Amino acid sequence: MNITVIGLGYLGTTHAVAMAQLGHDVIGIEPNAARVADLEAGRLPFYEPGLQDALTAAIGSARLSFATAHGESSKTAAVHFLCVGTPQSSDSNKADTSYLYSAVEALIPVLSTDAVIAGKSTVPVGTAAELAEHASKLAGHPVHLAWNPEFLREGTALQDSLAPDRIVLGVTDEHSENVLREFYAPITATGTPLLTTDLPTAELVKVAANSFLATKISFINAVAEVAEAAGADAVRLAEAIGLDERIGSKFLRNGVGYGGGCLPKDVRAFIARAEDLGVSSAADFLHDVEAINARRRERVVTLAQQTLGGVSGKRILILGAAFKPDTDDLRESAALDIAKQLDDLGAKVVVHDPMALPALVRQHPQWAGDQDVFAAASGAELVILATEWRQYRELDPFELGTKVGAKNLIDGRNLLDIARWQSAGWHVDALGRNIKNG
Ligand SMILES: NC(=O)c1ccc[n+]([C@@H]2O[C@H](COP(=O)([O-])OP(=O)(O)OC[C@H]3O[C@@H](n4cnc5c(N)ncnc54)[C@H](O)[C@@H]3O)[C@@H](O)[C@H]2O)c1
């Protein structure tokens, strides 16, 4: 099928590449000319495992091309996927949906009467119906607009696009449903469930899923606070409750909390939308979810101060900049939040990351450490693990111990083998645990 993918950020780029890999003919539309030039040259503008090779292959197969604006070829597209950003507004918790309106307005001149507009961006419930009305008015006829929320996870984005847990289609007309069912046939043929809903349900599915995940993380982080006060071990506790299949062990590891370009803004947008709809008390608990998340980062800063007797002037190495491993996405990263708090207290902060250092150099050059973790550690009096990269799990505490100024570690993700680090002479703290140092 001929399609366009509008907005080539993390979501749009992955969707465009994955759908070309499935055999569709894809034009990616993105106003950022530098990004389009990169993509045309086969350069992925961010790090995502497996996606660089898939991009190269898709360009090679001539199924994927890019443009800064719609041209004649957009007129032949059967589906236009909206993948533009919906960031938090600058002056409130609400999602900024203005990019969607701009994208739809630019689309109208090339929109054929049969083409389906399929929104994939995460939006406040009610956006799709308003967007459909706006587009229909501009087009002078009813447009086919569907909502098809995206559940990909950065780090496993390509696999999640090709083999998702489920496909959700919010539709109001049979034509849109038929076109999208045909479009996704290569995926549903392998057994992926496809659920059709109305527009508001499809919009809400995504925000509800992310709010649930954030709540699960904050739940175990709240338990970790109690465990710290009571002398219990929240890691062992999570193992025990996670074995109950009604609870499950995923997203149940206590640590410095959630971040990224989705969970924080989606939780806030959910709160804001519930207020608009007159049901603010339904989302009241999410204020606590956010507050718990913020407190865990503050806890690391408190531990750092206790360990060093104040952090001013002290060199502190933070392991990890990305909000999670296998991405170079720095949006709302817990690691950088901790870096900022320590910096504000006068610490000399150095941040290391296996993949996100180029992005860090662009955004916070003052913190960027050496690409070599042992060089970055030179003279540090405290090491804080903030992102659970596999490379850090495999880090040799004996070798690292020869580089630092003092062997103090805070494991903010409960990733490391504490006994091993202690046997290498490190003083170790970890969230939610009561670790005895000899
Ligand atoms: N990143 C993820 O893992 C993920 C997963 C699921 C859903 N989402 C949702 O997908 C949406 C996009 O997220 P993202 O992380 O890719 O954001 P992003 O900021 O990385 O990318 C958005 C892109 O849209 C482009 N854009 C803006 N206005 C445009 C217009 N009028 N026409 C064409 N392009 C335009 C921007 O230049 C940018 O490249 C958000 O709603 C997000 O919540 C993201």
mmCIF file with all atom_site columns, N, CA and C in Angstrom, residues 132-171:
data_model
loop_
_atom_site.group_PDB
_atom_site.id
_atom_site.type_symbol
_atom_site.label_atom_id
_atom_site.label_alt_id
_atom_site.label_comp_id
_atom_site.label_asym_id
_atom_site.label_entity_id
_atom_site.label_seq_id
_atom_site.pdbx_PDB_ins_code
_atom_site.Cartn_x
_atom_site.Cartn_y
_atom_site.Cartn_z
_atom_site.occupancy
_atom_site.B_iso_or_equiv
_atom_site.pdbx_formal_charge
_atom_site.auth_seq_id
_atom_site.auth_comp_id
_atom_site.auth_asym_id
_atom_site.auth_atom_id
_atom_site.pdbx_PDB_model_num
ATOM 1   N N  . ALA A 1 132 ? -11.074 15.465 13.217 1.00 0.00 ? 132 ALA A N  1
ATOM 2   C CA . ALA A 1 132 ? -11.871 14.990 12.071 1.00 0.00 ? 132 ALA A CA 1
ATOM 3   C C  . ALA A 1 132 ? -12.816 16.093 11.596 1.00 0.00 ? 132 ALA A C  1
ATOM 4   N N  . GLU A 1 133 ? -13.425 16.787 12.539 1.00 0.00 ? 133 GLU A N  1
ATOM 5   C CA . GLU A 1 133 ? -14.351 17.863 12.183 1.00 0.00 ? 133 GLU A CA 1
ATOM 6   C C  . GLU A 1 133 ? -13.605 18.995 11.471 1.00 0.00 ? 133 GLU A C  1
ATOM 7   N N  . HIS A 1 134 ? -12.447 19.341 12.027 1.00 0.00 ? 134 HIS A N  1
ATOM 8   C CA . HIS A 1 134 ? -11.619 20.410 11.448 1.00 0.00 ? 134 HIS A CA 1
ATOM 9   C C  . HIS A 1 134 ? -11.203 20.034 10.020 1.00 0.00 ? 134 HIS A C  1
ATOM 10  N N  . ALA A 1 135 ? -10.724 18.797 9.854  1.00 0.00 ? 135 ALA A N  1
ATOM 11  C CA . ALA A 1 135 ? -10.247 18.349 8.542  1.00 0.00 ? 135 ALA A CA 1
ATOM 12  C C  . ALA A 1 135 ? -11.403 18.303 7.536  1.00 0.00 ? 135 ALA A C  1
ATOM 13  N N  . SER A 1 136 ? -12.569 17.836 7.982  1.00 0.00 ? 136 SER A N  1
ATOM 14  C CA . SER A 1 136 ? -13.719 17.733 7.076  1.00 0.00 ? 136 SER A CA 1
ATOM 15  C C  . SER A 1 136 ? -14.152 19.122 6.596  1.00 0.00 ? 136 SER A C  1
ATOM 16  N N  . LYS A 1 137 ? -14.128 20.075 7.519  1.00 0.00 ? 137 LYS A N  1
ATOM 17  C CA . LYS A 1 137 ? -14.494 21.448 7.162  1.00 0.00 ? 137 LYS A CA 1
ATOM 18  C C  . LYS A 1 137 ? -13.534 21.980 6.096  1.00 0.00 ? 137 LYS A C  1
ATOM 19  N N  . LEU A 1 138 ? -12.242 21.770 6.327  1.00 0.00 ? 138 LEU A N  1
ATOM 20  C CA . LEU A 1 138 ? -11.237 22.278 5.378  1.00 0.00 ? 138 LEU A CA 1
ATOM 21  C C  . LEU A 1 138 ? -11.333 21.572 4.028  1.00 0.00 ? 138 LEU A C  1
ATOM 22  N N  . ALA A 1 139 ? -11.589 20.264 4.072  1.00 0.00 ? 139 ALA A N  1
ATOM 23  C CA . ALA A 1 139 ? -11.627 19.479 2.827  1.00 0.00 ? 139 ALA A CA 1
ATOM 24  C C  . ALA A 1 139 ? -12.919 19.712 2.056  1.00 0.00 ? 139 ALA A C  1
ATOM 25  N N  . GLY A 1 140 ? -13.958 20.134 2.750  1.00 0.00 ? 140 GLY A N  1
ATOM 26  C CA . GLY A 1 140 ? -15.254 20.330 2.085  1.00 0.00 ? 140 GLY A CA 1
ATOM 27  C C  . GLY A 1 140 ? -16.023 19.026 1.927  1.00 0.00 ? 140 GLY A C  1
ATOM 28  N N  . HIS A 1 141 ? -15.562 17.956 2.553  1.00 0.00 ? 141 HIS A N  1
ATOM 29  C CA . HIS A 1 141 ? -16.267 16.666 2.560  1.00 0.00 ? 141 HIS A CA 1
ATOM 30  C C  . HIS A 1 141 ? -15.834 15.890 3.799  1.00 0.00 ? 141 HIS A C  1
ATOM 31  N N  . PRO A 1 142 ? -16.632 14.911 4.245  1.00 0.00 ? 142 PRO A N  1
ATOM 32  C CA . PRO A 1 142 ? -16.224 14.159 5.439  1.00 0.00 ? 142 PRO A CA 1
ATOM 33  C C  . PRO A 1 142 ? -14.936 13.370 5.170  1.00 0.00 ? 142 PRO A C  1
ATOM 34  N N  . VAL A 1 143 ? -13.958 13.527 6.021  1.00 0.00 ? 143 VAL A N  1
ATOM 35  C CA . VAL A 1 143 ? -12.715 12.769 5.831  1.00 0.00 ? 143 VAL A CA 1
ATOM 36  C C  . VAL A 1 143 ? -12.795 11.467 6.623  1.00 0.00 ? 143 VAL A C  1
ATOM 37  N N  . HIS A 1 144 ? -11.986 10.505 6.212  1.00 0.00 ? 144 HIS A N  1
ATOM 38  C CA . HIS A 1 144 ? -11.894 9.239  6.953  1.00 0.00 ? 144 HIS A CA 1
ATOM 39  C C  . HIS A 1 144 ? -10.774 9.393  7.968  1.00 0.00 ? 144 HIS A C  1
ATOM 40  N N  . LEU A 1 145 ? -11.126 9.506  9.219  1.00 0.00 ? 145 LEU A N  1
ATOM 41  C CA . LEU A 1 145 ? -10.079 9.663  10.237 1.00 0.00 ? 145 LEU A CA 1
ATOM 42  C C  . LEU A 1 145 ? -10.213 8.567  11.291 1.00 0.00 ? 145 LEU A C  1
ATOM 43  N N  . ALA A 1 146 ? -9.107  7.908  11.556 1.00 0.00 ? 146 ALA A N  1
ATOM 44  C CA . ALA A 1 146 ? -9.086  6.825  12.545 1.00 0.00 ? 146 ALA A CA 1
ATOM 45  C C  . ALA A 1 146 ? -7.995  7.113  13.565 1.00 0.00 ? 146 ALA A C  1
ATOM 46  N N  . TRP A 1 147 ? -8.078  6.468  14.748 1.00 0.00 ? 147 TRP A N  1
ATOM 47  C CA . TRP A 1 147 ? -6.968  6.597  15.708 1.00 0.00 ? 147 TRP A CA 1
ATOM 48  C C  . TRP A 1 147 ? -6.361  5.236  15.975 1.00 0.00 ? 147 TRP A C  1
ATOM 49  N N  . ASN A 1 148 ? -5.069  5.175  15.836 1.00 0.00 ? 148 ASN A N  1
ATOM 50  C CA . ASN A 1 148 ? -4.336  3.912  15.869 1.00 0.00 ? 148 ASN A CA 1
ATOM 51  C C  . ASN A 1 148 ? -3.127  4.089  16.793 1.00 0.00 ? 148 ASN A C  1
ATOM 52  N N  . PRO A 1 149 ? -3.375  4.123  18.128 1.00 0.00 ? 149 PRO A N  1
ATOM 53  C CA . PRO A 1 149 ? -2.290  4.451  19.058 1.00 0.00 ? 149 PRO A CA 1
ATOM 54  C C  . PRO A 1 149 ? -1.114  3.500  18.928 1.00 0.00 ? 149 PRO A C  1
ATOM 55  N N  . GLU A 1 150 ? 0.057   4.028  19.259 1.00 0.00 ? 150 GLU A N  1
ATOM 56  C CA . GLU A 1 150 ? 1.296   3.265  19.093 1.00 0.00 ? 150 GLU A CA 1
ATOM 57  C C  . GLU A 1 150 ? 1.850   2.886  20.462 1.00 0.00 ? 150 GLU A C  1
ATOM 58  N N  . PHE A 1 151 ? 2.280   1.630  20.570 1.00 0.00 ? 151 PHE A N  1
ATOM 59  C CA . PHE A 1 151 ? 2.765   1.137  21.874 1.00 0.00 ? 151 PHE A CA 1
ATOM 60  C C  . PHE A 1 151 ? 4.250   0.787  21.858 1.00 0.00 ? 151 PHE A C  1
ATOM 61  N N  . LEU A 1 152 ? 4.966   1.184  20.792 1.00 0.00 ? 152 LEU A N  1
ATOM 62  C CA . LEU A 1 152 ? 6.375   0.777  20.731 1.00 0.00 ? 152 LEU A CA 1
ATOM 63  C C  . LEU A 1 152 ? 7.157   1.325  21.917 1.00 0.00 ? 152 LEU A C  1
ATOM 64  N N  . ARG A 1 153 ? 8.172   0.558  22.303 1.00 0.00 ? 153 ARG A N  1
ATOM 65  C CA . ARG A 1 153 ? 9.062   0.992  23.389 1.00 0.00 ? 153 ARG A CA 1
ATOM 66  C C  . ARG A 1 153 ? 10.416  1.306  22.788 1.00 0.00 ? 153 ARG A C  1
ATOM 67  N N  . GLU A 1 154 ? 10.964  2.476  23.117 1.00 0.00 ? 154 GLU A N  1
ATOM 68  C CA . GLU A 1 154 ? 12.310  2.764  22.652 1.00 0.00 ? 154 GLU A CA 1
ATOM 69  C C  . GLU A 1 154 ? 13.240  1.690  23.213 1.00 0.00 ? 154 GLU A C  1
ATOM 70  N N  . GLY A 1 155 ? 14.196  1.266  22.386 1.00 0.00 ? 155 GLY A N  1
ATOM 71  C CA . GLY A 1 155 ? 15.086  0.178  22.804 1.00 0.00 ? 155 GLY A CA 1
ATOM 72  C C  . GLY A 1 155 ? 14.699  -1.127 22.129 1.00 0.00 ? 155 GLY A C  1
ATOM 73  N N  . THR A 1 156 ? 13.375  -1.301 21.903 1.00 0.00 ? 156 THR A N  1
ATOM 74  C CA . THR A 1 156 ? 12.905  -2.492 21.168 1.00 0.00 ? 156 THR A CA 1
ATOM 75  C C  . THR A 1 156 ? 11.867  -2.036 20.129 1.00 0.00 ? 156 THR A C  1
ATOM 76  N N  . ALA A 1 157 ? 12.051  -0.833 19.604 1.00 0.00 ? 157 ALA A N  1
ATOM 77  C CA . ALA A 1 157 ? 11.015  -0.170 18.809 1.00 0.00 ? 157 ALA A CA 1
ATOM 78  C C  . ALA A 1 157 ? 10.696  -0.910 17.496 1.00 0.00 ? 157 ALA A C  1
ATOM 79  N N  . LEU A 1 158 ? 11.741  -1.388 16.821 1.00 0.00 ? 158 LEU A N  1
ATOM 80  C CA . LEU A 1 158 ? 11.503  -2.033 15.526 1.00 0.00 ? 158 LEU A CA 1
ATOM 81  C C  . LEU A 1 158 ? 10.718  -3.328 15.713 1.00 0.00 ? 158 LEU A C  1
ATOM 82  N N  . GLN A 1 159 ? 11.159  -4.130 16.657 1.00 0.00 ? 159 GLN A N  1
ATOM 83  C CA . GLN A 1 159 ? 10.482  -5.391 16.942 1.00 0.00 ? 159 GLN A CA 1
ATOM 84  C C  . GLN A 1 159 ? 9.040   -5.137 17.401 1.00 0.00 ? 159 GLN A C  1
ATOM 85  N N  . ASP A 1 160 ? 8.862   -4.118 18.232 1.00 0.00 ? 160 ASP A N  1
ATOM 86  C CA . ASP A 1 160 ? 7.518   -3.792 18.728 1.00 0.00 ? 160 ASP A CA 1
ATOM 87  C C  . ASP A 1 160 ? 6.606   -3.346 17.588 1.00 0.00 ? 160 ASP A C  1
ATOM 88  N N  . SER A 1 161 ? 7.182   -2.698 16.554 1.00 0.00 ? 161 SER A N  1
ATOM 89  C CA . SER A 1 161 ? 6.366   -2.243 15.419 1.00 0.00 ? 161 SER A CA 1
ATOM 90  C C  . SER A 1 161 ? 5.983   -3.406 14.515 1.00 0.00 ? 161 SER A C  1
ATOM 91  N N  . LEU A 1 162 ? 6.908   -4.342 14.367 1.00 0.00 ? 162 LEU A N  1
ATOM 92  C CA . LEU A 1 162 ? 6.663   -5.465 13.452 1.00 0.00 ? 162 LEU A CA 1
ATOM 93  C C  . LEU A 1 162 ? 5.829   -6.566 14.107 1.00 0.00 ? 162 LEU A C  1
ATOM 94  N N  . ALA A 1 163 ? 5.967   -6.698 15.411 1.00 0.00 ? 163 ALA A N  1
ATOM 95  C CA . ALA A 1 163 ? 5.245   -7.759 16.130 1.00 0.00 ? 163 ALA A CA 1
ATOM 96  C C  . ALA A 1 163 ? 4.697   -7.202 17.442 1.00 0.00 ? 163 ALA A C  1
ATOM 97  N N  . PRO A 1 164 ? 3.738   -6.285 17.365 1.00 0.00 ? 164 PRO A N  1
ATOM 98  C CA . PRO A 1 164 ? 3.213   -5.670 18.600 1.00 0.00 ? 164 PRO A CA 1
ATOM 99  C C  . PRO A 1 164 ? 2.357   -6.656 19.397 1.00 0.00 ? 164 PRO A C  1
ATOM 100 N N  . ASP A 1 165 ? 2.124   -6.346 20.672 1.00 0.00 ? 165 ASP A N  1
ATOM 101 C CA . ASP A 1 165 ? 1.239   -7.180 21.494 1.00 0.00 ? 165 ASP A CA 1
ATOM 102 C C  . ASP A 1 165 ? -0.187  -7.115 20.964 1.00 0.00 ? 165 ASP A C  1
ATOM 103 N N  . ARG A 1 166 ? -0.566  -5.940 20.452 1.00 0.00 ? 166 ARG A N  1
ATOM 104 C CA . ARG A 1 166 ? -1.914  -5.757 19.901 1.00 0.00 ? 166 ARG A CA 1
ATOM 105 C C  . ARG A 1 166 ? -1.922  -4.529 19.004 1.00 0.00 ? 166 ARG A C  1
ATOM 106 N N  . ILE A 1 167 ? -2.908  -4.499 18.106 1.00 0.00 ? 167 ILE A N  1
ATOM 107 C CA . ILE A 1 167 ? -3.156  -3.307 17.294 1.00 0.00 ? 167 ILE A CA 1
ATOM 108 C C  . ILE A 1 167 ? -4.530  -2.797 17.701 1.00 0.00 ? 167 ILE A C  1
ATOM 109 N N  . VAL A 1 168 ? -4.612  -1.502 17.989 1.00 0.00 ? 168 VAL A N  1
ATOM 110 C CA . VAL A 1 168 ? -5.898  -0.897 18.360 1.00 0.00 ? 168 VAL A CA 1
ATOM 111 C C  . VAL A 1 168 ? -6.306  0.077  17.265 1.00 0.00 ? 168 VAL A C  1
ATOM 112 N N  . LEU A 1 169 ? -7.517  -0.085 16.767 1.00 0.00 ? 169 LEU A N  1
ATOM 113 C CA . LEU A 1 169 ? -8.035  0.821  15.739 1.00 0.00 ? 169 LEU A CA 1
ATOM 114 C C  . LEU A 1 169 ? -9.302  1.486  16.258 1.00 0.00 ? 169 LEU A C  1
ATOM 115 N N  . GLY A 1 170 ? -9.221  2.807  16.448 1.00 0.00 ? 170 GLY A N  1
ATOM 116 C CA . GLY A 1 170 ? -10.427 3.574  16.752 1.00 0.00 ? 170 GLY A CA 1
ATOM 117 C C  . GLY A 1 170 ? -10.993 4.067  15.433 1.00 0.00 ? 170 GLY A C  1
ATOM 118 N N  . VAL A 1 171 ? -12.202 3.625  15.102 1.00 0.00 ? 171 VAL A N  1
ATOM 119 C CA . VAL A 1 171 ? -12.755 3.963  13.778 1.00 0.00 ? 171 VAL A CA 1
ATOM 120 C C  . VAL A 1 171 ? -14.213 4.403  13.903 1.00 0.00 ? 171 VAL A C  1
#
